[in-house]
Coordinates of C-alpha atoms and ligand atoms in Angstrom, one line a residue:
X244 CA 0.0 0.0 0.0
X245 CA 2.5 2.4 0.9
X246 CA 4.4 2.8 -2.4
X247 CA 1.1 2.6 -4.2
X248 CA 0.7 6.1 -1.8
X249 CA 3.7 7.8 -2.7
X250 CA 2.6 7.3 -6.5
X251 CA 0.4 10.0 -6.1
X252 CA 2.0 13.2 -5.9
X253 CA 1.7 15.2 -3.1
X254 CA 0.7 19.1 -3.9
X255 CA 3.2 21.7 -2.4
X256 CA 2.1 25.1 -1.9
X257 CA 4.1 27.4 -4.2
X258 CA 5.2 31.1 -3.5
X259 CA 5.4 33.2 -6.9
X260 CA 7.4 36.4 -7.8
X261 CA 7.4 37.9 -11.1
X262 CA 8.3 41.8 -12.0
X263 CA 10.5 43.7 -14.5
X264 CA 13.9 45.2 -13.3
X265 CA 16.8 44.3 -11.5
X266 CA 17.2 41.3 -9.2
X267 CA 17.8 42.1 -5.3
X268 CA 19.9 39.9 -2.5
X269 CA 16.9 39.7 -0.2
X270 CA 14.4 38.0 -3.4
X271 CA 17.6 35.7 -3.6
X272 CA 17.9 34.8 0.2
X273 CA 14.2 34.2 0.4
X274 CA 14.3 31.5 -2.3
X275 CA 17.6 29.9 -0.4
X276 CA 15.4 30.1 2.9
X277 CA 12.7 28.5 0.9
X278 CA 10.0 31.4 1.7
X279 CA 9.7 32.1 -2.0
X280 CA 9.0 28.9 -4.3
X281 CA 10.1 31.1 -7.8
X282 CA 11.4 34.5 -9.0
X283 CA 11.1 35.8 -12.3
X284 CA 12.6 38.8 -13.2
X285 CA 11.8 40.3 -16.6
X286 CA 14.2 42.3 -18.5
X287 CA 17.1 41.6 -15.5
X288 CA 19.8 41.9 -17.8
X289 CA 21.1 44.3 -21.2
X290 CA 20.1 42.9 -24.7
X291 CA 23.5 43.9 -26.0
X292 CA 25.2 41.9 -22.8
X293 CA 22.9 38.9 -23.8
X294 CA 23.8 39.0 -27.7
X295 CA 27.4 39.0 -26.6
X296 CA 27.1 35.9 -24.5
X297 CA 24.8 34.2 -27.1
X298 CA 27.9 34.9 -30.0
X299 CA 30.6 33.9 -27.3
X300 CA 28.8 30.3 -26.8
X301 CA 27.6 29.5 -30.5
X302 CA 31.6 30.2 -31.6
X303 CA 32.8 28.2 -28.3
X304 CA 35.6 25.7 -29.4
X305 CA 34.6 24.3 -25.6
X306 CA 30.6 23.7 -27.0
X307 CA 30.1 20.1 -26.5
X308 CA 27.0 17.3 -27.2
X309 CA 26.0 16.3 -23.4
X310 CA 26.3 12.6 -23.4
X311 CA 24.7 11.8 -20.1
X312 CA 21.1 11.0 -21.6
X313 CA 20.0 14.5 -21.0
X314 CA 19.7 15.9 -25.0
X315 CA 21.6 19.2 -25.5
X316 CA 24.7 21.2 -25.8
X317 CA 26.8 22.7 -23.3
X318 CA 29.6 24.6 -22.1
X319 CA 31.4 24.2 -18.6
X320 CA 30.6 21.2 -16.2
X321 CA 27.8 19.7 -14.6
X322 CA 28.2 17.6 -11.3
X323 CA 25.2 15.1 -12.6
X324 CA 25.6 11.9 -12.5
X325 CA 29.8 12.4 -11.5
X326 CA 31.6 11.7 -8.4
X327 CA 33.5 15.0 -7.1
X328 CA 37.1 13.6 -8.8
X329 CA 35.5 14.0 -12.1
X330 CA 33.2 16.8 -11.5
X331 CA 36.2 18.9 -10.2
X332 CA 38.4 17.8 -12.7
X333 CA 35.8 18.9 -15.6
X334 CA 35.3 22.6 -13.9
X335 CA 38.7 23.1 -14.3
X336 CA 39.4 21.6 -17.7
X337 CA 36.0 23.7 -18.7
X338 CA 37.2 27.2 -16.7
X339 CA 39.0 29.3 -19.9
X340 CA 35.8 28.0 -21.9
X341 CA 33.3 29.3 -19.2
X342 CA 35.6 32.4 -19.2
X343 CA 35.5 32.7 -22.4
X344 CA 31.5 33.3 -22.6
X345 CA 31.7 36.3 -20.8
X346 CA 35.3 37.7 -22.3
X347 CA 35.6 41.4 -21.4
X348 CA 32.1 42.0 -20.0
X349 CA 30.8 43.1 -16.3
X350 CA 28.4 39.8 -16.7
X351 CA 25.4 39.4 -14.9
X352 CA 26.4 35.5 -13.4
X353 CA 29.1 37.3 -11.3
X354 CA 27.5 40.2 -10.3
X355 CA 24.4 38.4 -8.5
X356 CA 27.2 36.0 -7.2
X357 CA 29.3 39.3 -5.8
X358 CA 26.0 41.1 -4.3
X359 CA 25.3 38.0 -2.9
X360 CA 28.7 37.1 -1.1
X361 CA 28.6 40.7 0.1
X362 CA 24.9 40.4 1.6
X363 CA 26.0 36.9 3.1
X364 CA 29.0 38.3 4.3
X365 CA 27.6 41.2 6.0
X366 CA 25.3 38.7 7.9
X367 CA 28.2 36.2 9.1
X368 CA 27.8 33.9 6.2
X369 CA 30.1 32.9 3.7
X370 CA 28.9 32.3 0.1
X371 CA 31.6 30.7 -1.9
X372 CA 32.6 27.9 -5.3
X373 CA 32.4 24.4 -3.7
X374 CA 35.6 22.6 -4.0
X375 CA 37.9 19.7 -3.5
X376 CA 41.5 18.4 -3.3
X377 CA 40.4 18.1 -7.7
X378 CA 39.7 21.8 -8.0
X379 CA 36.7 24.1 -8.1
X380 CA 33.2 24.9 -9.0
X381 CA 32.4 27.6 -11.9
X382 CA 30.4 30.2 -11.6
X383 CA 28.1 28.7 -14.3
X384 CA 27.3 26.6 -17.3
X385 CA 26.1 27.5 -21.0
X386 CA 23.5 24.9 -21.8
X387 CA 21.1 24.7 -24.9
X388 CA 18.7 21.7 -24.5
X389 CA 17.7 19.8 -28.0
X390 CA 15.3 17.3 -26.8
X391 CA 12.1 17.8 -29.2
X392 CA 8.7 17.1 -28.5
X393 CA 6.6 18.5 -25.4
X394 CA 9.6 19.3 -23.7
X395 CA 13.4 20.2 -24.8
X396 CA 14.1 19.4 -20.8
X397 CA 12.2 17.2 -19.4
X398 CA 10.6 17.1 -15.9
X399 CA 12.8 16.9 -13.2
X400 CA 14.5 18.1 -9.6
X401 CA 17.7 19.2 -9.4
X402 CA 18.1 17.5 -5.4
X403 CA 18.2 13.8 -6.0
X404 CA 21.6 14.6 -8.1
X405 CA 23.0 16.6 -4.9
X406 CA 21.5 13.8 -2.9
X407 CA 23.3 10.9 -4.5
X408 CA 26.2 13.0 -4.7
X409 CA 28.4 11.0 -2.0
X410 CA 30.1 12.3 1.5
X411 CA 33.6 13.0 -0.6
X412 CA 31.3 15.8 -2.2
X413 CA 31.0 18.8 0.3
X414 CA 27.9 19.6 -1.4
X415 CA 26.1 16.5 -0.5
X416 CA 24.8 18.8 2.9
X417 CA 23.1 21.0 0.7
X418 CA 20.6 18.8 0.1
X419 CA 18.7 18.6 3.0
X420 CA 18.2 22.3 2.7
X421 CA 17.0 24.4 -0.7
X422 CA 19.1 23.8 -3.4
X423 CA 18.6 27.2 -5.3
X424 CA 18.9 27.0 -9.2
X425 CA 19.6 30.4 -11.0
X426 CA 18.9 30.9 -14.4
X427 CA 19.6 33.6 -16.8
X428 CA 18.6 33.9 -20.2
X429 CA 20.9 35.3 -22.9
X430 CA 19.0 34.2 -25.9
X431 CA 15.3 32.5 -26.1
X432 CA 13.0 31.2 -29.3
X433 CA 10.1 33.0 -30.8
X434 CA 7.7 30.4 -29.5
X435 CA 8.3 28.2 -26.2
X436 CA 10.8 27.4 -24.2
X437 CA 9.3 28.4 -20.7
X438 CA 9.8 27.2 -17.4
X439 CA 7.0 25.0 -16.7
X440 CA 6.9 24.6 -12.7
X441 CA 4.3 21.6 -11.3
X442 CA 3.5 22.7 -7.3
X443 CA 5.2 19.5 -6.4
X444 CA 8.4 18.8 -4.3
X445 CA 9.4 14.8 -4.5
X446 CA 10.4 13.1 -1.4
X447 CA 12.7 10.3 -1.7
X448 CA 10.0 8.1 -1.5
X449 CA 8.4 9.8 -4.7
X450 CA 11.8 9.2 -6.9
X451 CA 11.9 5.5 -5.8
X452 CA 8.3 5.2 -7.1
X453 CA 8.9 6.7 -10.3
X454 CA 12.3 5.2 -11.3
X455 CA 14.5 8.4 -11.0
X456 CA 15.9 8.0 -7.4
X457 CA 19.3 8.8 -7.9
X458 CA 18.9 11.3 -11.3
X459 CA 15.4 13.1 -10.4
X460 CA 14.8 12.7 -14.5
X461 CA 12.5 12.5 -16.2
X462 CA 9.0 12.6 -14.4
X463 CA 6.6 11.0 -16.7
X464 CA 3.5 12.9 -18.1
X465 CA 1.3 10.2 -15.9
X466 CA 3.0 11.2 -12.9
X467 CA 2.2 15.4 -13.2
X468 CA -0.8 14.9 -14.9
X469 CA -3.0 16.2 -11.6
X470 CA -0.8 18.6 -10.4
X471 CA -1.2 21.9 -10.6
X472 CA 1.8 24.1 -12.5
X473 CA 2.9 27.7 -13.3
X474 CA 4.3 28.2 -16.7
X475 CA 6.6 31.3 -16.9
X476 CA 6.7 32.9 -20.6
X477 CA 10.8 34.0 -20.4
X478 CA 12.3 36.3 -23.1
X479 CA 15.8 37.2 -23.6
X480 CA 17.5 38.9 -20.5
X481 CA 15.1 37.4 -18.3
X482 CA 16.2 35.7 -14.9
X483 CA 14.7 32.5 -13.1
X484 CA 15.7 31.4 -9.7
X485 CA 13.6 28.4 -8.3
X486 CA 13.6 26.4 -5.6
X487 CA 15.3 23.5 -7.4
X488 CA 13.5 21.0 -5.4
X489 CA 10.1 21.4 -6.7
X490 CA 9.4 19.6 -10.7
X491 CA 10.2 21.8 -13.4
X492 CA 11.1 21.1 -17.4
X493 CA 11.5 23.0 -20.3
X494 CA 8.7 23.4 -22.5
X495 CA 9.1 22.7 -26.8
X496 CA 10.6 25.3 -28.9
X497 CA 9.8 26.4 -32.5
X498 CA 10.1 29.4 -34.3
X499 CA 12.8 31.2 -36.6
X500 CA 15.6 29.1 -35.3
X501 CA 16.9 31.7 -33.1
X502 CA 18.4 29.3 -30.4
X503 CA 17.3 29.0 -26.5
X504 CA 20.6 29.8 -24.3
X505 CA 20.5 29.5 -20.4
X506 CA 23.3 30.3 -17.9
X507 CA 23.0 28.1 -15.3
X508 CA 24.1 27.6 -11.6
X509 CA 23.1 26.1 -8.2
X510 CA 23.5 27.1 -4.6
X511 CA 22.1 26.1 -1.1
X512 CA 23.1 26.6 2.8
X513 CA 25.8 23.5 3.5
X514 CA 25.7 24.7 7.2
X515 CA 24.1 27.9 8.8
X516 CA 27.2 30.1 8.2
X517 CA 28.3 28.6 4.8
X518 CA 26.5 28.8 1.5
X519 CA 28.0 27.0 -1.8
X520 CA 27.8 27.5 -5.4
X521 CA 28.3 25.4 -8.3
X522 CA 27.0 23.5 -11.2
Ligands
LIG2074 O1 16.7 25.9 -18.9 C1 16.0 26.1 -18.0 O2 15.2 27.0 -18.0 C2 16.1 25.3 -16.7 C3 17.4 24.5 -16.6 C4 17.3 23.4 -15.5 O3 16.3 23.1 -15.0 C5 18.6 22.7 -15.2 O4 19.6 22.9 -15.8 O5 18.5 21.9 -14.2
LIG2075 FE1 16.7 21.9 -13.3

């Protein structure tokens, strides 16, 4: 009986923010306390800062074909489905590439990373790149997702990845708390695309039911099909930040073949004085 429970998705209550202008340290901490379910800021970031980006990745000789089963192209590293050795050793092979993206420019990536550190800071808390004996997180990855159909992401959490991620990773303690995804978009489609959100946060119970315990990907379409969801439309220079442990995919793309580009990063409270940062 009880797994035939946990196949029914629980509903969790969502919080919602979305406004036009600039992103502020106390939306961010709200998300990492887990007050605030999703923030979208429209317009967060210059056009001519996003083109810039958007040229940087497309001419990348560090753009590679992810080969992990999740469809799509990438620059930098993602800890998914690695042990820390490998992770680390990626984020450091990837580093001039990730460098590379945002060449001369005051980017936005580093900038909410810098208010952030200083906020932190200023209440006794250190934000910082997680890191091993292998080297260190980067600030962020370049990823362009290919899958076709409903969704060019599919539904998924970012936790169980953190979860399964092993005691030699120091970011394995994150996951008990909010792991914070922050997106920023340098280039989006004409049609599609969005962040499609489903008021649902797995438990561990949940994953085992649905096959994904250790990846949190894909949810199947059976499994959502009663829960409620928010579907944010996001145009170029728009920011995301979501509670990463709550459903969320990517919705189909069409349109003039204009490509969708996100800059993506993760973050949570390891211990009450120490957040980290990575991807
Ligand atoms: O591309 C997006 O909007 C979301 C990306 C995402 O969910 C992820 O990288 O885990
Ligand atoms: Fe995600």
């Amino acid at each position: 009986m009880s797994s035939q429970i946990s196949q029914v998705p629980a509903i969790s209550p969502v919080s919602i923010k979305e406004r036009t202008g600039s992103i502020n340290t106390s939306e961010i901490i709200s998300v990492l306390k887990g007050e605030l379910t999703a923030l979208h800021i429209k317009q967060a970031f210059s056009t001519e800062v996003a083109e810039e980006i958007t040229t940087n990745f497309i001419g990348s000789s560090g753009l590679r074909e992810r080969k992990d089963g999740v469809p799509g192209q990438y620059v930098g590293a993602s800890h998914y489905r690695k042990d820390a050795a490998t992770y680390f050793a990626d984020a450091e092979n990837a580093r001039p590439y990730v460098d590379a993206l945002f060449k001369n420019l005051v980017d936005p990536v580093r900038a909410v990373f810098g208010a952030l550190k200083r906020e932190l800071h200023n209440q006794g808390i250190e934000l910082r790149l997680a890191r091993s004996e292998h080297g260190q997180a980067n600030v962020c990855r370049g990823l362009s997702w290919s899958g076709t159909g409903t969704f060019s992401l599919d539904p998924h959490d970012d936790v169980a990845q953190v979860l399964r991620a092993g005691d030699d990773y120091e970011l394995s303690a994150v996951a008990h708390n909010t792991v914070a995804a922050l997106n920023l978009y340098p280039s989006m489609p004409e049609q599609g695309g969005n962040l499609k959100l489903w008021s649902h946060k797995p438990t561990v119970a949940d994953r085992i039911s649905q096959g994904v315990e250790t990846t949190g990907y894909p949810y199947s379409a059976a499994y959502l099909e009663a829960v409620p969801y928010r579907e944010f439309e996001l145009k170029t220079g728009d920011i995301a930040l979501i509670d990463g442990g709550f459903v969320h995919g990517v919705t189909g793309q069409s349109g003039d073949g204009k490509r969708r580009l996100v800059l993506n990063c993760f973050f949570g409270f390891a211990r009450p004085d120490l957040v980290l940062w990575w991807t």
